[in-house]
Coordinates of C-alpha atoms and ligand atoms in Angstrom, one line a residue:
Chain A
X1 CA 37.6 14.4 8.7
X2 CA 39.6 17.5 9.6
X3 CA 42.3 17.4 7.0
X4 CA 41.1 14.4 4.9
X5 CA 41.6 14.4 1.2
X6 CA 37.9 15.0 0.7
X7 CA 38.0 18.2 2.8
X8 CA 41.0 19.5 0.8
X9 CA 39.0 18.8 -2.4
X10 CA 36.0 20.6 -1.1
X11 CA 38.0 23.6 0.1
X12 CA 39.7 23.8 -3.3
X13 CA 36.3 23.9 -5.1
X14 CA 34.9 26.5 -2.7
X15 CA 38.0 28.6 -3.4
X16 CA 37.1 28.6 -7.1
X17 CA 39.2 25.7 -8.4
X18 CA 37.0 24.6 -11.4
X19 CA 39.4 21.9 -12.5
X20 CA 38.9 20.1 -9.2
X21 CA 35.1 20.4 -9.6
X22 CA 35.5 19.0 -13.1
X23 CA 37.3 16.0 -11.6
X24 CA 34.4 15.5 -9.1
X25 CA 31.9 15.7 -11.9
X26 CA 33.9 13.2 -13.9
X27 CA 34.0 10.8 -11.0
X28 CA 30.3 10.9 -10.0
X29 CA 28.3 11.8 -13.1
X30 CA 27.6 8.2 -14.2
X31 CA 26.2 7.3 -10.8
X32 CA 24.1 10.5 -10.7
X33 CA 22.7 9.9 -14.2
X34 CA 21.8 6.3 -13.2
X35 CA 20.1 7.4 -10.1
X36 CA 18.0 9.9 -12.1
X37 CA 17.3 7.2 -14.8
X38 CA 16.1 4.9 -12.0
X39 CA 13.5 7.4 -11.0
X40 CA 12.6 9.0 -14.3
X41 CA 13.1 6.2 -16.8
X42 CA 13.9 8.7 -19.6
X43 CA 17.5 9.4 -20.6
X44 CA 17.0 13.0 -21.6
X45 CA 15.0 14.0 -18.4
X46 CA 17.6 12.1 -16.3
X47 CA 20.5 14.0 -17.9
X48 CA 18.7 17.4 -17.4
X49 CA 18.1 16.6 -13.7
X50 CA 21.6 15.3 -13.3
X51 CA 22.9 18.7 -14.7
X52 CA 20.8 20.5 -12.1
X53 CA 22.3 18.2 -9.4
X54 CA 25.9 19.2 -10.3
X55 CA 25.0 22.9 -10.6
X56 CA 23.5 22.7 -7.1
X57 CA 26.5 20.7 -5.7
X58 CA 28.8 23.4 -7.0
X59 CA 26.8 26.3 -5.5
X60 CA 25.9 24.6 -2.2
X61 CA 29.3 23.1 -1.4
X62 CA 30.0 26.0 0.9
X63 CA 27.0 24.9 3.0
X64 CA 27.9 21.2 3.1
X65 CA 28.7 20.4 6.7
X66 CA 30.8 17.3 5.9
X67 CA 29.0 15.2 8.4
X68 CA 28.7 12.5 5.7
X69 CA 30.8 11.5 2.7
X70 CA 30.7 13.8 -0.3
X71 CA 29.2 11.0 -2.4
X72 CA 26.4 10.5 0.2
X73 CA 25.5 14.1 0.0
X74 CA 25.5 14.1 -3.8
X75 CA 23.2 11.1 -3.9
X76 CA 20.8 12.8 -1.5
X77 CA 20.6 15.8 -3.9
X78 CA 20.1 13.5 -6.8
X79 CA 17.3 11.5 -5.1
X80 CA 15.6 14.7 -4.0
X81 CA 15.7 16.4 -7.4
X82 CA 14.6 13.2 -9.1
X83 CA 11.6 12.7 -6.8
X84 CA 10.6 16.4 -7.3
X85 CA 10.7 15.8 -11.0
X86 CA 8.7 12.5 -10.7
X87 CA 6.0 14.5 -8.9
X88 CA 5.9 17.1 -11.6
X89 CA 5.8 14.5 -14.3
X90 CA 3.2 12.3 -12.7
X91 CA 0.1 14.0 -13.9
X92 CA 1.2 15.0 -17.4
X93 CA 4.0 13.0 -18.9
X94 CA 3.3 9.5 -17.8
X95 CA -0.3 9.4 -19.0
X96 CA 0.9 10.9 -22.2
X97 CA 3.6 8.1 -22.6
X98 CA 1.1 5.3 -22.1
X99 CA -1.3 6.9 -24.6
X100 CA 1.6 7.4 -27.0
X101 CA 2.7 3.7 -26.7
X102 CA -0.8 2.4 -27.5
X103 CA -1.7 5.0 -30.1
X104 CA 1.7 4.5 -31.9
X105 CA 1.2 0.7 -31.6
X106 CA -2.1 0.7 -33.5
X107 CA -0.6 3.0 -36.1
X108 CA 2.4 0.7 -36.6
X109 CA 0.5 -2.5 -37.0
X110 CA -2.1 -1.0 -39.3
X111 CA 0.5 0.5 -41.6
X112 CA 3.6 -1.7 -41.4
X113 CA 4.6 -3.9 -44.3
X114 CA 7.3 -4.9 -41.8
X115 CA 4.7 -6.2 -39.5
X116 CA 7.0 -8.4 -37.5
X117 CA 9.4 -5.7 -36.4
X118 CA 6.6 -3.2 -35.7
X119 CA 4.9 -5.8 -33.5
X120 CA 8.1 -6.5 -31.7
X121 CA 8.7 -2.9 -31.2
X122 CA 5.2 -2.4 -29.8
X123 CA 5.7 -5.4 -27.5
X124 CA 8.9 -4.1 -26.0
X125 CA 7.4 -0.6 -25.6
X126 CA 4.4 -2.0 -23.8
X127 CA 6.7 -4.0 -21.6
X128 CA 8.6 -0.9 -20.8
X129 CA 5.4 1.0 -20.0
X130 CA 4.3 -1.8 -17.7
X131 CA 7.6 -1.9 -15.9
X132 CA 7.7 1.8 -15.4
X133 CA 4.1 1.8 -14.2
X134 CA 5.0 -0.8 -11.6
X135 CA 8.1 1.1 -10.5
X136 CA 6.1 4.4 -10.3
X137 CA 3.4 2.8 -8.1
X138 CA 5.9 1.6 -5.5
X139 CA 5.8 3.4 -2.1
X140 CA 8.4 6.2 -2.2
X141 CA 10.8 4.9 0.5
X142 CA 10.9 1.4 -1.0
X143 CA 11.5 2.9 -4.4
X144 CA 14.5 5.0 -3.2
X145 CA 16.1 2.0 -1.5
X146 CA 15.5 -0.3 -4.5
X147 CA 16.6 2.2 -7.1
X148 CA 19.9 3.0 -5.3
X149 CA 20.5 -0.7 -4.9
X150 CA 19.7 -1.7 -8.5
X151 CA 20.5 1.3 -10.6
X152 CA 23.6 2.4 -8.7
X153 CA 24.5 -1.0 -7.2
X154 CA 25.1 0.6 -3.8
X155 CA 25.5 -1.5 -0.7
X156 CA 22.8 -1.6 1.9
X157 CA 25.2 0.3 4.2
X158 CA 25.6 3.1 1.7
X159 CA 21.9 3.3 1.2
X160 CA 21.3 3.4 4.9
X161 CA 23.6 6.4 5.1
X162 CA 22.0 8.2 2.2
X163 CA 18.5 7.6 3.6
X164 CA 19.5 8.1 7.3
X165 CA 17.9 4.9 8.3
X166 CA 19.2 1.7 9.9
X167 CA 20.7 -1.2 7.9
X168 CA 17.8 -3.5 8.9
X169 CA 15.3 -0.9 7.6
X170 CA 17.1 -0.9 4.2
X171 CA 17.0 -4.7 4.1
X172 CA 13.3 -4.7 4.8
X173 CA 12.6 -1.8 2.3
X174 CA 14.4 -3.6 -0.5
X175 CA 12.8 -7.0 0.3
X176 CA 9.3 -5.4 0.3
X177 CA 10.1 -3.5 -2.8
X178 CA 10.9 -6.7 -4.7
X179 CA 7.7 -8.4 -3.6
X180 CA 5.7 -5.3 -4.4
X181 CA 7.3 -4.9 -7.8
X182 CA 6.5 -8.5 -8.7
X183 CA 2.9 -8.2 -7.5
X184 CA 2.4 -5.0 -9.5
X185 CA 4.0 -6.6 -12.6
X186 CA 1.8 -9.7 -12.4
X187 CA -1.3 -7.6 -11.9
X188 CA -0.4 -5.5 -15.0
X189 CA 0.4 -8.5 -17.1
X190 CA -3.1 -9.8 -16.4
X191 CA -4.7 -6.6 -17.5
Chain B
X1 CA 7.0 -26.7 -4.3
X2 CA 3.6 -25.6 -5.5
X3 CA 3.1 -23.1 -8.3
X4 CA 2.2 -20.4 -5.8
X5 CA 5.4 -21.0 -3.8
X6 CA 7.4 -20.9 -7.0
X7 CA 5.8 -17.7 -8.2
X8 CA 6.5 -15.9 -5.0
X9 CA 10.2 -16.6 -5.5
X10 CA 10.6 -15.6 -9.1
X11 CA 11.6 -12.0 -8.3
X12 CA 14.3 -13.2 -5.9
X13 CA 15.5 -15.5 -8.7
X14 CA 16.0 -12.5 -11.0
X15 CA 17.6 -10.5 -8.2
X16 CA 20.1 -13.4 -7.6
X17 CA 19.1 -13.7 -4.0
X18 CA 18.5 -17.5 -3.9
X19 CA 20.8 -20.3 -2.9
X20 CA 21.9 -22.6 -5.7
X21 CA 19.7 -25.4 -4.2
X22 CA 16.6 -23.1 -4.4
X23 CA 17.5 -22.1 -7.9
X24 CA 17.7 -25.7 -8.9
X25 CA 14.3 -26.5 -7.5
X26 CA 12.7 -23.6 -9.4
X27 CA 14.4 -24.4 -12.7
X28 CA 13.1 -28.0 -12.4
X29 CA 9.6 -26.8 -11.8
X30 CA 9.8 -24.3 -14.7
X31 CA 10.9 -27.1 -17.0
X32 CA 7.7 -28.9 -16.2
X33 CA 5.1 -26.1 -15.8
X34 CA 4.2 -23.9 -18.8
X35 CA 2.2 -21.4 -16.7
X36 CA 5.1 -20.6 -14.3
X37 CA 7.6 -20.7 -17.1
X38 CA 5.7 -18.1 -19.2
X39 CA 5.4 -15.8 -16.1
X40 CA 9.0 -16.2 -15.3
X41 CA 10.0 -15.2 -18.9
X42 CA 7.8 -12.0 -18.6
X43 CA 9.3 -11.1 -15.2
X44 CA 12.9 -11.7 -16.5
X45 CA 12.1 -9.4 -19.5
X46 CA 10.9 -6.7 -17.1
X47 CA 14.0 -7.1 -15.0
X48 CA 16.2 -6.7 -18.0
X49 CA 14.6 -3.4 -18.9
X50 CA 16.1 -2.1 -15.7
X51 CA 19.5 -3.5 -16.5
X52 CA 19.4 -2.0 -20.0
X53 CA 18.4 1.5 -18.9
X54 CA 21.6 2.0 -16.9
X55 CA 24.6 3.7 -18.5
X56 CA 28.1 2.4 -17.8
X57 CA 30.4 4.8 -19.6
X58 CA 31.8 8.3 -19.1
X59 CA 29.8 11.0 -20.8
X60 CA 32.4 13.8 -21.6
X61 CA 29.8 15.9 -23.4
X62 CA 27.7 15.9 -20.2
X63 CA 30.7 17.0 -18.1
X64 CA 31.6 19.7 -20.6
X65 CA 28.1 21.1 -20.6
X66 CA 28.1 21.4 -16.8
X67 CA 31.4 23.2 -16.8
X68 CA 30.2 25.6 -19.5
X69 CA 27.0 26.4 -17.6
X70 CA 29.0 27.1 -14.4
X71 CA 31.4 29.3 -16.3
X72 CA 28.6 31.2 -17.9
X73 CA 26.9 31.7 -14.6
X74 CA 30.1 33.0 -13.0
X75 CA 30.7 35.3 -15.9
X76 CA 27.2 36.7 -15.5
X77 CA 27.7 37.1 -11.8
X78 CA 31.0 38.9 -12.3
X79 CA 29.5 41.3 -14.8
X80 CA 26.8 42.2 -12.4
X81 CA 29.2 43.0 -9.6
X82 CA 31.7 44.9 -11.7
X83 CA 29.2 47.4 -13.1
X84 CA 27.3 49.0 -10.2
X85 CA 25.9 51.8 -12.5
X86 CA 24.1 49.1 -14.6
X87 CA 22.9 47.5 -11.4
X88 CA 21.3 50.8 -10.3
X89 CA 20.1 51.9 -13.7
X90 CA 18.6 48.5 -14.6
X91 CA 15.4 48.7 -12.5
X92 CA 14.8 52.1 -14.0
X93 CA 15.3 50.9 -17.5
X94 CA 13.0 47.9 -16.8
X95 CA 10.3 50.1 -15.5
X96 CA 10.5 52.4 -18.4
X97 CA 10.4 49.5 -20.9
X98 CA 7.5 47.9 -19.1
X99 CA 5.5 51.2 -19.2
X100 CA 6.2 51.5 -22.9
X101 CA 5.2 47.9 -23.5
X102 CA 1.9 48.3 -21.6
X103 CA 1.1 51.5 -23.5
X104 CA 1.9 49.8 -26.9
X105 CA -0.2 46.8 -25.7
X106 CA -3.2 48.9 -24.9
X107 CA -3.1 50.6 -28.4
X108 CA -2.5 47.3 -30.2
X109 CA -5.2 45.6 -28.1
X110 CA -7.7 48.2 -29.0
X111 CA -7.0 48.0 -32.7
X112 CA -6.6 44.2 -33.1
X113 CA -8.7 42.8 -30.2
X114 CA -11.0 40.8 -32.6
X115 CA -8.2 39.0 -34.4
X116 CA -6.2 38.2 -31.3
X117 CA -8.8 36.1 -29.4
X118 CA -9.7 33.2 -31.6
X119 CA -11.7 30.4 -30.0
X120 CA -8.6 28.2 -29.9
X121 CA -6.6 30.9 -28.0
X122 CA -9.4 31.4 -25.6
X123 CA -9.7 27.7 -25.0
X124 CA -6.0 27.4 -24.5
X125 CA -6.0 30.3 -21.9
X126 CA -8.9 28.6 -20.1
X127 CA -7.0 25.3 -19.9
X128 CA -3.9 27.0 -18.7
X129 CA -5.8 28.9 -16.0
X130 CA -7.4 25.7 -14.9
X131 CA -4.0 23.9 -14.8
X132 CA -2.4 26.7 -12.8
X133 CA -5.2 26.8 -10.3
X134 CA -5.4 23.1 -9.7
X135 CA -1.9 21.7 -10.2
X136 CA 0.9 24.2 -10.0
X137 CA 0.5 24.8 -6.3
X138 CA 1.4 21.1 -5.7
X139 CA 4.6 21.4 -7.6
X140 CA 6.6 23.2 -4.9
X141 CA 9.8 21.4 -4.2
X142 CA 10.1 19.4 -1.1
X143 CA 13.2 19.7 1.0
X144 CA 15.6 16.7 1.1
X145 CA 15.1 16.5 4.9
X146 CA 11.3 16.0 4.6
X147 CA 11.8 13.2 2.1
X148 CA 14.8 11.3 3.5
X149 CA 14.4 11.9 7.2
X150 CA 10.8 10.9 7.5
X151 CA 11.9 7.4 6.5
X152 CA 12.9 6.8 10.1
X153 CA 9.4 5.9 10.9
X154 CA 9.5 2.9 8.6
Ligands
ZN1 ZN1 3.9 -24.0 -11.8

């Protein structure tokens, strides 16, 4: 790692080279936004948190010990910040969203001349609410592994590095996440 | 395969984890079973939500905004360092302004106290106090280590 290209990049940024930091942001922002979307399921919230991720990366780079790849470290910050935001949102936003979906739904169907599209819209919004509810109820470690695999299309090996667990743990977490997700979805469909 | 056996495998069908032989068996069953087919369609729709949420393009506006924020922060930091007199005088100015604000507040409060505490305001303040007391202490950020490194016990 001593004089690897990554170390040179990091040293440049610590030395105040903003153009190099811009290149890092350009390279990783799509993956960071997707990680955040995978946890928050809201584009605006995800972008806000992703911004915080890069601001933290910029300011904390001098403390990065380079025991892992830069991307692994960035993913960890993204997961951490997203989960903190999930906890903050849990009590307020999510309940509000569900209420909005159903309140808006009755309004649409009652008013709409365009009944067909209003119903379709309601149906897809309810489907989203059900899906997000199922994702939110997953145990945290299963959710991290599943999200990194599905939203960022990361390999099990990369996920193992990010989560500091063994490869077999990741396999088991993702397998159980899928079973859990399906169980929750079926349970919610039946409601 | 029974309906239950099929249903257990639907999520793995969506995830693309099955062999082509298993896929074929499931599709044959779905062609002949309305219940399983309907469930499979719902699960596929849910799975697609995830696929559709993802972004797959470069967001230049996003990158620009980060760079602007960093530049603004650094500029602020620079100004702080380059003017030590302001750094010393600032706490003094803040104290003086606070004292003036409190004094004005007392006078205004005495004059307009009736108008300024409507029942709605009062209710809002009560709810806010309740929220602060019960929820805000749980919102402290957890360290990355406590989240990611406790996974080892899994
Ligand atoms: Zn069946």
